[in-house]
Amino acid sequence: MKTINIPRVDLNTYINGSADDKKSFSNEVGQAFNDTGFITVSNHGLSKELIAKLYEQVQKLFSLPDEIKLSYEKPELAGQRGYTSKGREKARDAKTPDLKEFWQIGQTVTDGDPVKELYPENLTVKELPEFNPVTREVYQKLEQAGEHLLRAIAVYLELPENYFDDKVHNGNSILRGIHYFPIENPDAVPDDAVRAGAHEDINLITLLIGASADGLEVLTREGEWFPVKAHGEDIVVNVGDMLQRLTNNKLRSTTHRVVNPPRELMKTSRYSVPFFLHPKSTVSLACLDTCIDEAHPKAYPDATAGEYLDERLREIGLKM
């Protein structure tokens, strides 16, 4: 299997580096997002201790009895806050739901921005007093890291460095804790049932804090599945469909999946925590003029981020 372009970059190089450092960083990230849609990132602002606390709380959450977890499921919120039970979400065009359950935390607006009225409140896990403070801290740190990465992307696209700043400030971003539950009887699950079916993310960029086991794979341009692994506490970052639309396919939202483990490991759990960085729902996803030319005609109709999110939530079974 050949190597593909998933570089490891140091975010500190962009935040505190020289002008040349910043330009080099932007070019490396932009080229990888053009090639494969994936990078891994070090010095992202989350300490090893905070990551350990996060995974401890996520594991405790999914260890709660089903009746307690189900009390936090709010179908009217389309999975955007609280618990989503097994069998609810599937990949677009898939017939069989993913083998997972998850919990979602959204934006907390603290500066008087009227967008606060558009967001449902996050649910407080009464049984785990540390869960909400820990996940809130992680949310804030990943949001900050994502803002820096979007500045680097803006530079690569020859836009003003702060182009995305006001669009993602108090954006509709989501921190998702996922439990890929044990498969106690592998023979009882459908042949096409997997932990996460082949899909593309909806948002601008996704920042993934490791995982407790292997399984993440990306589909190369040659049609081969390639395993993605991060070093230690590095995070994996990939392009979502919103950024692909905005850049008229210049930056790639690459298909990826989470495969089932070998049969001897199917009775074990896998935990994962992605952060889906979204703009505010009113932000336009119309293709940037700078990304349209004779060789690259406009590929997508105009839509707002909110309109596009609604469309995709229906496709994956979370919204009716």
Coordinates of C-alpha atoms in Angstrom, one line a residue:
M1 CA 0.0 0.0 0.0
K2 CA 1.5 3.3 -1.0
T3 CA 1.8 6.3 1.3
I4 CA -0.7 9.2 0.9
N5 CA -0.3 12.8 1.8
I6 CA -1.5 13.1 5.5
P7 CA 1.2 15.3 7.0
R8 CA 1.8 15.9 10.7
V9 CA 1.8 19.6 11.3
D10 CA 2.6 21.7 14.5
L11 CA -0.1 24.2 15.1
N12 CA 2.3 26.3 17.3
T13 CA 4.2 27.0 14.1
Y14 CA 1.3 28.9 12.7
I15 CA 0.2 30.6 16.0
N16 CA 3.7 31.8 17.0
G17 CA 5.8 31.4 13.9
S18 CA 7.4 33.9 11.6
A19 CA 5.6 35.1 8.4
D20 CA 7.5 32.5 6.4
D21 CA 6.6 29.8 9.0
K22 CA 2.9 30.8 8.7
K23 CA 3.0 30.7 4.9
S24 CA 4.7 27.3 4.8
F25 CA 2.2 25.9 7.3
S26 CA -0.7 27.2 5.2
N27 CA 0.7 25.7 2.1
E28 CA 1.3 22.3 3.6
V29 CA -2.2 22.2 5.1
G30 CA -3.9 23.5 2.0
Q31 CA -2.1 21.0 -0.3
A32 CA -3.0 18.1 2.0
F33 CA -6.6 19.3 2.1
N34 CA -6.5 19.5 -1.7
D35 CA -4.9 16.0 -2.0
T36 CA -6.5 13.9 0.7
G37 CA -8.6 16.1 3.0
F38 CA -6.7 14.9 6.1
I39 CA -3.9 16.1 8.4
T40 CA -2.7 15.3 11.9
V41 CA -1.9 18.1 14.3
S42 CA 0.3 18.5 17.3
N43 CA 0.4 21.3 19.9
H44 CA -3.3 21.9 19.5
G45 CA -3.9 23.2 23.0
L46 CA -5.3 20.1 24.7
S47 CA -3.0 18.6 27.4
K48 CA -2.5 14.9 27.8
E49 CA -4.2 15.2 31.2
L50 CA -7.3 16.8 29.8
I51 CA -7.6 14.2 27.1
A52 CA -7.4 11.5 29.7
K53 CA -10.1 13.2 31.8
L54 CA -12.3 13.5 28.7
Y55 CA -12.1 9.8 27.8
E56 CA -12.7 8.8 31.4
Q57 CA -15.9 10.9 31.5
V58 CA -17.1 9.6 28.1
Q59 CA -16.5 6.0 29.2
K60 CA -18.5 6.6 32.4
L61 CA -21.3 8.2 30.5
F62 CA -21.8 5.2 28.2
S63 CA -21.5 2.8 31.1
L64 CA -24.7 4.3 32.7
P65 CA -27.7 2.1 32.5
D66 CA -29.8 2.3 29.3
E67 CA -32.8 3.7 31.1
I68 CA -30.7 6.6 32.4
K69 CA -29.1 7.3 29.0
L70 CA -32.5 7.1 27.3
S71 CA -33.8 9.8 29.7
Y72 CA -31.4 12.2 27.9
E73 CA -32.5 11.3 24.4
K74 CA -34.4 14.2 22.8
P75 CA -35.6 13.2 19.3
E76 CA -37.1 16.6 18.7
L77 CA -33.6 18.0 18.7
A78 CA -32.5 15.7 15.9
G79 CA -29.6 14.4 17.9
Q80 CA -28.0 17.9 18.2
R81 CA -28.0 17.7 22.1
G82 CA -27.8 14.9 24.5
Y83 CA -28.0 11.2 23.8
T84 CA -28.7 9.4 20.6
S85 CA -29.3 5.7 21.0
K86 CA -28.2 2.7 19.0
G87 CA -29.7 2.2 15.6
R88 CA -30.6 5.9 15.0
E89 CA -27.9 7.2 12.6
K90 CA -26.7 5.8 9.3
A91 CA -24.4 6.9 6.6
R92 CA -26.0 8.7 3.7
D93 CA -27.5 6.2 1.2
A94 CA -26.8 3.3 3.7
K95 CA -29.6 0.9 4.5
T96 CA -28.2 -0.3 7.8
P97 CA -27.6 1.9 10.9
D98 CA -24.1 2.3 12.3
L99 CA -23.0 0.2 15.3
K100 CA -22.7 3.1 17.7
E101 CA -24.4 5.4 20.2
F102 CA -23.4 9.0 20.9
W103 CA -23.8 12.1 23.0
Q104 CA -23.6 15.7 21.5
I105 CA -22.7 19.0 23.2
G106 CA -23.3 22.3 21.4
Q107 CA -22.4 25.9 21.6
T108 CA -22.6 27.9 24.9
V109 CA -23.0 31.6 24.1
T110 CA -21.7 33.9 26.8
D111 CA -21.3 37.3 25.1
G112 CA -24.9 38.4 24.5
D113 CA -24.9 37.3 20.9
P114 CA -28.6 37.0 19.8
V115 CA -27.7 33.7 18.1
K116 CA -28.0 32.2 21.6
E117 CA -31.8 32.1 21.1
L118 CA -31.4 29.7 18.2
Y119 CA -29.4 27.1 20.1
P120 CA -31.0 24.5 22.5
E121 CA -29.4 24.2 25.9
N122 CA -26.9 21.5 26.6
L123 CA -28.1 18.7 28.8
T124 CA -26.6 18.4 32.3
V125 CA -25.6 14.8 33.2
K126 CA -26.7 14.7 36.8
E127 CA -25.1 11.4 37.5
L128 CA -21.6 12.7 36.4
P129 CA -20.8 16.1 38.0
E130 CA -17.4 16.3 36.1
F131 CA -18.8 15.5 32.6
N132 CA -20.2 18.9 31.6
P133 CA -17.2 21.0 32.9
V134 CA -14.7 18.7 31.2
T135 CA -16.5 18.5 27.9
R136 CA -17.0 22.3 27.9
E137 CA -13.3 22.9 28.4
V138 CA -12.5 20.5 25.5
Y139 CA -15.1 22.2 23.3
Q140 CA -13.6 25.6 23.9
K141 CA -10.0 24.4 23.2
L142 CA -10.9 22.6 20.0
E143 CA -12.9 25.6 18.9
Q144 CA -9.8 27.8 19.4
A145 CA -7.6 25.3 17.5
G146 CA -10.1 25.1 14.7
E147 CA -10.2 28.9 14.4
H148 CA -6.4 29.0 13.9
L149 CA -6.6 26.2 11.3
L150 CA -9.3 28.1 9.4
R151 CA -7.0 31.2 9.4
A152 CA -4.3 29.1 7.8
I153 CA -6.8 27.8 5.3
A154 CA -7.9 31.3 4.5
V155 CA -4.3 32.3 3.7
Y156 CA -4.0 29.3 1.4
L157 CA -7.1 30.4 -0.4
E158 CA -5.7 33.9 -0.7
L159 CA -8.5 35.3 1.4
P160 CA -8.0 37.7 4.3
E161 CA -6.5 35.7 7.2
N162 CA -9.5 36.5 9.5
Y163 CA -12.1 35.6 6.7
F164 CA -13.7 32.8 8.8
D165 CA -13.5 34.5 12.2
D166 CA -16.9 36.2 12.4
K167 CA -18.6 33.2 10.5
V168 CA -17.6 30.7 13.2
H169 CA -17.7 32.9 16.3
N170 CA -20.6 31.3 18.3
G171 CA -21.0 28.9 15.5
N172 CA -23.2 25.8 15.5
S173 CA -20.3 23.5 16.3
I174 CA -20.8 20.1 18.0
L175 CA -18.6 18.0 20.3
R176 CA -19.6 14.3 19.9
G177 CA -18.7 11.5 22.3
I178 CA -19.1 8.2 20.4
H179 CA -19.3 4.7 21.8
Y180 CA -18.9 1.9 19.3
F181 CA -20.4 -0.7 21.5
P182 CA -19.2 -4.4 21.8
I183 CA -20.6 -6.8 19.3
E184 CA -21.5 -9.7 21.6
N185 CA -22.8 -12.0 18.8
P186 CA -21.1 -11.1 15.4
D187 CA -23.2 -13.6 13.6
A188 CA -26.4 -11.7 14.6
V189 CA -25.5 -8.4 13.0
P190 CA -26.2 -7.8 9.2
D191 CA -23.3 -8.4 6.8
D192 CA -23.3 -4.6 5.9
A193 CA -23.3 -3.4 9.6
V194 CA -20.2 -1.4 10.5
R195 CA -19.2 0.9 13.2
A196 CA -19.4 3.9 10.9
G197 CA -20.4 3.5 7.3
A198 CA -18.5 5.3 4.5
H199 CA -19.4 9.0 4.7
E200 CA -18.2 12.6 4.4
D201 CA -18.6 15.0 7.3
I202 CA -21.2 17.8 7.0
N203 CA -19.3 20.8 8.6
L204 CA -16.3 23.0 7.7
I205 CA -13.6 21.0 9.4
T206 CA -13.6 18.1 11.9
L207 CA -11.0 17.8 14.8
L208 CA -10.8 14.3 16.1
I209 CA -9.2 13.6 19.5
G210 CA -7.6 10.2 18.9
A211 CA -9.6 7.1 19.6
S212 CA -9.4 4.2 22.0
A213 CA -8.7 1.7 19.1
D214 CA -7.8 1.6 15.4
G215 CA -10.5 1.5 12.7
L216 CA -10.5 4.9 11.0
E217 CA -9.9 4.6 7.2
V218 CA -9.9 7.2 4.4
L219 CA -10.7 6.4 0.8
T220 CA -7.9 7.4 -1.6
R221 CA -8.4 8.9 -5.0
E222 CA -7.3 5.5 -6.4
G223 CA -10.3 3.9 -4.6
E224 CA -8.3 2.2 -1.8
W225 CA -9.0 2.3 1.9
F226 CA -6.0 3.7 3.9
P227 CA -5.8 3.6 7.7
V228 CA -5.4 6.9 9.5
K229 CA -3.5 7.0 12.7
A230 CA -2.3 9.9 14.9
H231 CA 0.8 10.0 17.0
G232 CA 0.2 10.0 20.8
E233 CA -2.0 13.0 21.7
D234 CA -2.1 14.4 18.2
I235 CA -5.6 15.2 16.7
V236 CA -6.8 14.2 13.2
V237 CA -8.3 17.0 11.2
N238 CA -10.3 16.6 8.0
V239 CA -12.3 18.8 5.6
G240 CA -16.1 18.6 5.7
D241 CA -18.7 19.1 2.9
M242 CA -19.4 22.7 3.8
L243 CA -15.8 23.7 3.2
Q244 CA -15.7 21.6 0.0
R245 CA -18.8 23.4 -1.3
L246 CA -17.5 26.8 -0.3
T247 CA -14.2 26.2 -2.2
N248 CA -15.9 24.6 -5.2
N249 CA -14.1 21.3 -4.6
K250 CA -10.6 22.9 -4.3
L251 CA -10.5 21.4 -0.7
R252 CA -11.6 17.8 -0.5
S253 CA -14.2 16.3 1.8
T254 CA -12.8 12.8 1.7
T255 CA -14.9 9.7 2.3
H256 CA -14.0 7.9 5.5
R257 CA -15.3 5.1 7.7
V258 CA -14.7 3.2 10.9
V259 CA -14.4 -0.5 10.2
N260 CA -15.3 -3.3 12.6
P261 CA -12.4 -4.9 14.5
P262 CA -11.1 -8.4 13.9
R263 CA -13.6 -11.0 15.1
E264 CA -11.6 -11.7 18.3
L265 CA -11.9 -8.1 19.3
M266 CA -15.6 -7.5 18.5
K267 CA -16.6 -7.8 22.1
T268 CA -14.6 -4.8 23.0
S269 CA -15.7 -1.1 23.0
R270 CA -14.2 1.7 20.9
Y271 CA -14.5 5.4 22.0
S272 CA -14.0 8.4 19.9
V273 CA -14.5 12.2 20.3
P274 CA -14.8 14.4 17.2
F275 CA -15.4 18.1 17.2
F276 CA -17.5 19.2 14.2
L277 CA -16.7 22.9 13.5
H278 CA -19.7 24.6 12.0
P279 CA -20.4 28.3 11.0
K280 CA -23.5 30.1 12.2
S281 CA -26.5 28.8 10.4
T282 CA -27.0 32.1 8.4
V283 CA -23.6 31.9 6.8
S284 CA -23.7 31.5 3.0
L285 CA -22.0 28.4 1.5
A286 CA -22.1 29.9 -2.0
C287 CA -18.9 28.9 -3.9
L288 CA -16.2 31.5 -3.5
D289 CA -15.6 33.6 -6.6
T290 CA -11.9 33.0 -6.3
C291 CA -12.5 29.2 -6.6
I292 CA -14.5 29.5 -9.8
D293 CA -13.0 29.7 -13.3
E294 CA -13.4 28.3 -16.8
A295 CA -11.7 25.0 -15.8
H296 CA -13.7 24.8 -12.5
P297 CA -17.3 26.0 -13.1
K298 CA -19.5 26.5 -10.1
A299 CA -20.4 23.0 -8.9
Y300 CA -23.1 23.7 -6.2
P301 CA -26.3 25.8 -5.8
D302 CA -26.2 28.5 -3.2
A303 CA -27.4 27.5 0.3
T304 CA -26.9 28.7 3.9
A305 CA -25.1 26.5 6.4
G306 CA -28.4 26.0 8.2
E307 CA -30.3 24.9 5.1
Y308 CA -27.5 22.5 4.2
L309 CA -27.4 21.0 7.7
D310 CA -31.1 20.4 7.7
E311 CA -30.9 18.6 4.4
R312 CA -28.0 16.3 5.6
L313 CA -29.6 15.5 9.0
R314 CA -32.6 14.2 7.1
E315 CA -30.4 12.1 4.9
I316 CA -28.6 10.4 7.8
G317 CA -31.9 9.7 9.7
L318 CA -31.6 12.1 12.5
K319 CA -34.3 14.5 11.3
M320 CA -37.7 13.7 9.9

